[in-house]
PDB file of C-alpha atoms in Angstrom:
ATOM      1  CA  SER A  75       0.000   0.000   0.000  1.00 58.00           C
ATOM      2  CA  PRO A  76       1.098   3.601  -0.327  1.00 70.00           C
ATOM      3  CA  PRO A  77       1.834   5.498   2.908  1.00 92.00           C
ATOM      4  CA  PHE A  78      -1.168   5.208   5.227  1.00 95.00           C
ATOM      5  CA  THR A  79      -2.560   6.474   8.518  1.00 97.00           C
ATOM      6  CA  VAL A  80      -2.543   3.977  11.364  1.00 97.00           C
ATOM      7  CA  PRO A  81      -5.966   3.817  13.044  1.00 97.00           C
ATOM      8  CA  ALA A  82      -6.148   5.315  16.552  1.00 97.00           C
ATOM      9  CA  ALA A  83      -4.514   3.256  19.315  1.00 96.00           C
ATOM     10  CA  GLY A  84      -7.923   2.792  20.986  1.00 95.00           C
ATOM     11  CA  GLU A  85      -9.062   0.882  17.876  1.00 95.00           C
ATOM     12  CA  ASN A  86      -6.410  -1.826  18.513  1.00 94.00           C
ATOM     13  CA  PRO A  87      -4.621  -1.474  15.128  1.00 96.00           C
ATOM     14  CA  ARG A  88      -2.509  -4.393  13.987  1.00 94.00           C
ATOM     15  CA  LEU A  89      -0.845  -5.837  10.924  1.00 95.00           C
ATOM     16  CA  ARG A  90      -2.000  -9.332  10.063  1.00 90.00           C
ATOM     17  CA  PHE A  91      -0.456 -11.555   7.425  1.00 91.00           C
ATOM     18  CA  TRP A  92       0.314 -15.130   6.472  1.00 89.00           C
ATOM     19  CA  GLN A  93       3.941 -16.154   6.001  1.00 91.00           C
ATOM     20  CA  TRP A  94       6.054 -19.130   5.047  1.00 91.00           C
ATOM     21  CA  TYR A  95       9.811 -18.898   5.410  1.00 90.00           C
ATOM     22  CA  HIS A  96      12.902 -21.038   5.317  1.00 90.00           C
ATOM     23  CA  PHE A  97      16.146 -19.122   5.894  1.00 90.00           C
ATOM     24  CA  ASN A  98      19.698 -20.365   6.155  1.00 87.00           C
ATOM     25  CA  ALA A  99      21.225 -20.507   9.646  1.00 79.00           C
ATOM     26  CA  ALA A 100      21.778 -17.256  11.540  1.00 75.00           C
ATOM     27  CA  PRO A 101      22.512 -14.521  10.712  1.00 84.00           C
ATOM     28  CA  ASP A 102      20.095 -14.843   7.732  1.00 89.00           C
ATOM     29  CA  GLU A 103      16.689 -13.483   8.753  1.00 92.00           C
ATOM     30  CA  GLY A 104      13.612 -11.547   7.791  1.00 94.00           C
ATOM     31  CA  SER A 105      12.255  -8.565   9.688  1.00 96.00           C
ATOM     32  CA  VAL A 106       9.068  -6.516   9.560  1.00 97.00           C
ATOM     33  CA  GLU A 107       9.789  -2.807   9.858  1.00 97.00           C
ATOM     34  CA  ILE A 108       7.815   0.401  10.138  1.00 97.00           C
ATOM     35  CA  ARG A 109       8.630   4.074   9.641  1.00 96.00           C
ATOM     36  CA  VAL A 110       6.777   7.343   9.941  1.00 97.00           C
ATOM     37  CA  GLY A 111       7.451   9.915   7.218  1.00 96.00           C
ATOM     38  CA  ASN A 112      11.103   9.906   6.252  1.00 94.00           C
ATOM     39  CA  GLY A 113      12.156   8.673   9.697  1.00 96.00           C
ATOM     40  CA  SER A 114      14.338   5.669  10.286  1.00 97.00           C
ATOM     41  CA  TRP A 115      13.025   2.130  10.023  1.00 97.00           C
ATOM     42  CA  GLN A 116      12.010   0.524  13.339  1.00 97.00           C
ATOM     43  CA  THR A 117      11.849  -3.259  13.681  1.00 98.00           C
ATOM     44  CA  LEU A 118       8.479  -4.732  14.675  1.00 98.00           C
ATOM     45  CA  ALA A 119       9.512  -8.409  14.469  1.00 95.00           C
ATOM     46  CA  ASN A 120      12.349 -10.685  13.374  1.00 94.00           C
ATOM     47  CA  TYR A 121      12.019 -14.147  11.855  1.00 92.00           C
ATOM     48  CA  SER A 122      14.753 -16.734  11.386  1.00 89.00           C
ATOM     49  CA  GLY A 123      15.016 -20.465  10.805  1.00 87.00           C
ATOM     50  CA  TRP A 124      11.895 -21.888   9.195  1.00 82.00           C
ATOM     51  CA  THR A 125       8.143 -22.289   9.739  1.00 77.00           C
ATOM     52  CA  GLY A 126       8.206 -26.065   9.533  1.00 70.00           C
ATOM     53  CA  ASN A 127       6.938 -26.213   5.940  1.00 73.00           C
ATOM     54  CA  THR A 128       3.605 -24.637   6.826  1.00 74.00           C
ATOM     55  CA  TRP A 129       2.010 -21.228   6.364  1.00 83.00           C
ATOM     56  CA  THR A 130       1.661 -19.363   9.676  1.00 80.00           C
ATOM     57  CA  ARG A 131      -0.508 -16.383  10.535  1.00 81.00           C
ATOM     58  CA  SER A 132       1.261 -13.484  12.212  1.00 88.00           C
ATOM     59  CA  THR A 133      -0.219 -10.455  13.934  1.00 88.00           C
ATOM     60  CA  LEU A 134       1.840  -7.430  14.974  1.00 94.00           C
ATOM     61  CA  ASP A 135       0.495  -4.709  17.274  1.00 95.00           C
ATOM     62  CA  LEU A 136       0.575  -1.199  15.755  1.00 97.00           C
ATOM     63  CA  SER A 137      -0.951   0.615  18.762  1.00 96.00           C
ATOM     64  CA  ALA A 138       2.317   2.476  19.439  1.00 97.00           C
ATOM     65  CA  TYR A 139       1.850   4.138  16.023  1.00 98.00           C
ATOM     66  CA  GLY A 140      -1.880   4.826  16.445  1.00 98.00           C
ATOM     67  CA  GLY A 141      -3.071   7.966  14.656  1.00 98.00           C
ATOM     68  CA  GLN A 142       0.264   8.591  12.909  1.00 98.00           C
ATOM     69  CA  THR A 143       0.173   9.536   9.240  1.00 97.00           C
ATOM     70  CA  ASN A 144       2.507   8.855   6.318  1.00 97.00           C
ATOM     71  CA  VAL A 145       3.413   5.421   7.754  1.00 97.00           C
ATOM     72  CA  GLN A 146       5.067   2.697   5.674  1.00 96.00           C
ATOM     73  CA  LEU A 147       5.763  -0.968   6.335  1.00 96.00           C
ATOM     74  CA  ALA A 148       8.715  -2.958   5.020  1.00 95.00           C
ATOM     75  CA  PHE A 149       9.573  -6.640   4.905  1.00 95.00           C
ATOM     76  CA  LYS A 150      13.362  -6.887   4.927  1.00 95.00           C
ATOM     77  CA  LEU A 151      15.430  -9.932   3.985  1.00 92.00           C
ATOM     78  CA  GLU A 152      19.003  -9.873   5.243  1.00 91.00           C
ATOM     79  CA  SER A 153      21.209 -12.745   4.151  1.00 89.00           C
ATOM     80  CA  THR A 154      24.836 -13.603   4.588  1.00 88.00           C
ATOM     81  CA  TYR A 155      24.845 -17.191   3.357  1.00 84.00           C
ATOM     82  CA  GLY A 156      21.752 -17.618   1.137  1.00 81.00           C
ATOM     83  CA  GLY A 157      20.893 -20.846  -0.613  1.00 86.00           C
ATOM     84  CA  PHE A 158      17.468 -21.436   0.983  1.00 89.00           C
ATOM     85  CA  PRO A 159      13.907 -20.829  -0.305  1.00 91.00           C
ATOM     86  CA  GLY A 160      13.393 -17.482   1.507  1.00 91.00           C
ATOM     87  CA  TRP A 161      10.255 -15.651   2.605  1.00 94.00           C
ATOM     88  CA  TYR A 162       6.729 -15.850   1.200  1.00 94.00           C
ATOM     89  CA  LEU A 163       3.920 -13.468   2.243  1.00 95.00           C
ATOM     90  CA  ASP A 164       0.200 -13.436   1.537  1.00 93.00           C
ATOM     91  CA  GLU A 165      -2.996 -11.721   2.690  1.00 91.00           C
ATOM     92  CA  LEU A 166      -1.452  -8.620   4.308  1.00 93.00           C
ATOM     93  CA  ARG A 167      -4.014  -6.539   6.166  1.00 92.00           C
ATOM     94  CA  ILE A 168      -4.266  -3.693   8.674  1.00 94.00           C
ATOM     95  CA  GLU A 169      -7.191  -4.435  10.972  1.00 91.00           C
ATOM     96  CA  THR A 170      -8.799  -2.921  14.037  1.00 93.00           C
ATOM     97  CA  GLY A 171     -11.277  -3.976  16.679  1.00 87.00           C
ATOM     98  CA  PRO A 172     -11.112  -6.795  19.194  1.00 79.00           C
ATOM     99  CA  PRO A 173      -8.257  -9.155  18.273  1.00 64.00           C
ATOM    100  CA  LEU A 174     -10.530 -12.172  17.885  1.00 45.00           C
ATOM    101  CA  ARG A 175     -12.821 -10.497  15.358  1.00 39.00           C
ATOM    102  CA  ILE A 176     -11.298 -10.910  11.929  1.00 38.00           C
ATOM    103  CA  ASP A 177     -14.333  -9.734   9.957  1.00 40.00           C
ATOM    104  CA  LEU A 178     -13.617  -6.049  10.509  1.00 34.00           C
ATOM    105  CA  VAL A 179     -12.148  -3.266   8.495  1.00 45.00           C
ATOM    106  CA  ASN A 180      -9.801  -2.927   5.637  1.00 53.00           C
ATOM    107  CA  ALA A 181      -9.251  -5.021   2.576  1.00 57.00           C
ATOM    108  CA  THR A 182      -6.754  -7.844   2.530  1.00 68.00           C
ATOM    109  CA  GLU A 183      -3.804  -7.581   0.119  1.00 68.00           C
ATOM    110  CA  ASP A 184      -3.821 -10.943  -1.619  1.00 71.00           C
ATOM    111  CA  PHE A 185      -1.396 -10.079  -4.456  1.00 73.00           C
ATOM    112  CA  GLU A 186      -3.684 -11.542  -7.113  1.00 73.00           C
ATOM    113  CA  GLY A 187      -3.269  -8.608  -9.535  1.00 62.00           C
ATOM    114  CA  TYR A 188      -0.493  -7.454 -11.833  1.00 49.00           C
ATOM    115  CA  PRO A 189       1.885 -10.464 -11.857  1.00 46.00           C
ATOM    116  CA  GLY A 190       5.385  -9.910 -13.153  1.00 46.00           C
ATOM    117  CA  LEU A 191       5.631  -6.232 -12.273  1.00 43.00           C
ATOM    118  CA  THR A 192       8.350  -4.658 -10.143  1.00 42.00           C
ATOM    119  CA  PHE A 193       5.795  -2.462  -8.354  1.00 44.00           C
ATOM    120  CA  TRP A 194       2.526  -3.961  -7.129  1.00 52.00           C
ATOM    121  CA  ASP A 195      -0.292  -1.523  -6.498  1.00 55.00           C
ATOM    122  CA  GLY A 196       1.819   0.752  -4.277  1.00 58.00           C
ATOM    123  CA  TRP A 197       4.298  -1.876  -3.033  1.00 65.00           C
ATOM    124  CA  GLU A 198       7.928  -1.702  -4.093  1.00 61.00           C
ATOM    125  CA  SER A 199      11.068  -3.752  -3.667  1.00 62.00           C
ATOM    126  CA  SER A 200      14.483  -2.363  -2.818  1.00 57.00           C
ATOM    127  CA  GLN A 201      17.334  -4.274  -4.477  1.00 54.00           C
ATOM    128  CA  GLY A 202      14.851  -6.267  -6.569  1.00 60.00           C
ATOM    129  CA  VAL A 203      14.796  -9.559  -4.596  1.00 73.00           C
ATOM    130  CA  TRP A 204      11.040  -9.604  -3.900  1.00 79.00           C
ATOM    131  CA  GLN A 205       8.750 -11.052  -6.581  1.00 81.00           C
ATOM    132  CA  MET A 206       4.996 -11.445  -6.981  1.00 79.00           C
ATOM    133  CA  GLY A 207       3.395 -14.456  -8.592  1.00 83.00           C
ATOM    134  CA  ARG A 208       2.838 -18.169  -8.247  1.00 88.00           C
ATOM    135  CA  PRO A 209       5.554 -19.850  -6.138  1.00 92.00           C
ATOM    136  CA  THR A 210       7.225 -22.934  -7.559  1.00 92.00           C
ATOM    137  CA  SER A 211       9.651 -23.405  -4.675  1.00 90.00           C
ATOM    138  CA  GLY A 212       9.282 -22.927  -0.925  1.00 91.00           C
ATOM    139  CA  PRO A 213       5.679 -23.757  -0.009  1.00 92.00           C
ATOM    140  CA  GLY A 214       4.836 -24.459  -3.670  1.00 92.00           C
ATOM    141  CA  ALA A 215       1.589 -22.462  -3.470  1.00 92.00           C
ATOM    142  CA  ALA A 216       0.162 -19.257  -2.013  1.00 91.00           C
ATOM    143  CA  HIS A 217      -1.807 -19.470   1.221  1.00 90.00           C
ATOM    144  CA  SER A 218      -4.916 -18.633  -0.801  1.00 87.00           C
ATOM    145  CA  GLY A 219      -5.462 -17.816  -4.448  1.00 88.00           C
ATOM    146  CA  SER A 220      -2.592 -18.200  -6.897  1.00 88.00           C
ATOM    147  CA  ASN A 221      -0.137 -15.433  -6.021  1.00 85.00           C
ATOM    148  CA  CYS A 222       1.916 -14.281  -3.081  1.00 87.00           C
ATOM    149  CA  ILE A 223       4.978 -12.108  -2.555  1.00 84.00           C
ATOM    150  CA  ALA A 224       8.249 -13.970  -2.051  1.00 88.00           C
ATOM    151  CA  THR A 225      11.985 -13.489  -1.857  1.00 86.00           C
ATOM    152  CA  VAL A 226      12.407 -15.490  -5.099  1.00 84.00           C
ATOM    153  CA  LEU A 227       9.415 -17.427  -6.385  1.00 88.00           C
ATOM    154  CA  ALA A 228      11.306 -20.191  -8.147  1.00 88.00           C
ATOM    155  CA  GLY A 229      14.400 -20.883  -6.113  1.00 87.00           C
ATOM    156  CA  ASN A 230      16.630 -19.824  -3.274  1.00 87.00           C
ATOM    157  CA  TYR A 231      17.711 -16.339  -2.242  1.00 83.00           C
ATOM    158  CA  ALA A 232      21.358 -15.434  -2.861  1.00 80.00           C
ATOM    159  CA  ASN A 233      24.265 -14.678  -0.531  1.00 80.00           C
ATOM    160  CA  ALA A 234      24.759 -11.166   0.864  1.00 79.00           C
ATOM    161  CA  VAL A 235      21.274  -9.792   0.150  1.00 77.00           C
ATOM    162  CA  VAL A 236      19.542  -6.949   1.988  1.00 78.00           C
ATOM    163  CA  SER A 237      16.141  -6.200   0.452  1.00 77.00           C
ATOM    164  CA  ARG A 238      12.934  -4.567   1.717  1.00 79.00           C
ATOM    165  CA  LEU A 239       9.377  -5.037   0.513  1.00 78.00           C
ATOM    166  CA  ILE A 240       7.919  -1.560   1.126  1.00 72.00           C
ATOM    167  CA  SER A 241       4.286  -0.459   1.227  1.00 66.00           C
TER     168      SER A 241
END
């Protein structure tokens, strides 16, 4: 998404997404980051290792950024060794309300449109590692639909990569 306004903290804003990842041993990892305006990136979560060959649903609290405007999210791959399938994302969504109610608010980003493009409806990739489309490695399929975003759809990520997926 393009820069957005985080709903008020009292609305319990959070980022929800499905992910599948398989990284090489530390220090290779993925991190979810956030920034306000042109400020520096702040880490919301780090992921390393692997998800056990299954898609997992993650939810990250955005209350600390409630009401802030011109906010962007990034999904950053940082590799030293490479050679593993990488990181696959699907169904990104900012939601509000009680945490157990998933029928509220904003649309889910399912990455079903515009395959093969470098920029996806307001998303962009630094260093060009992120791709959108149908995965043929890693989990072998998106969590739902045909497409997801991944750090290489048809193979393993390379050595010495630092790349962000930015809303």
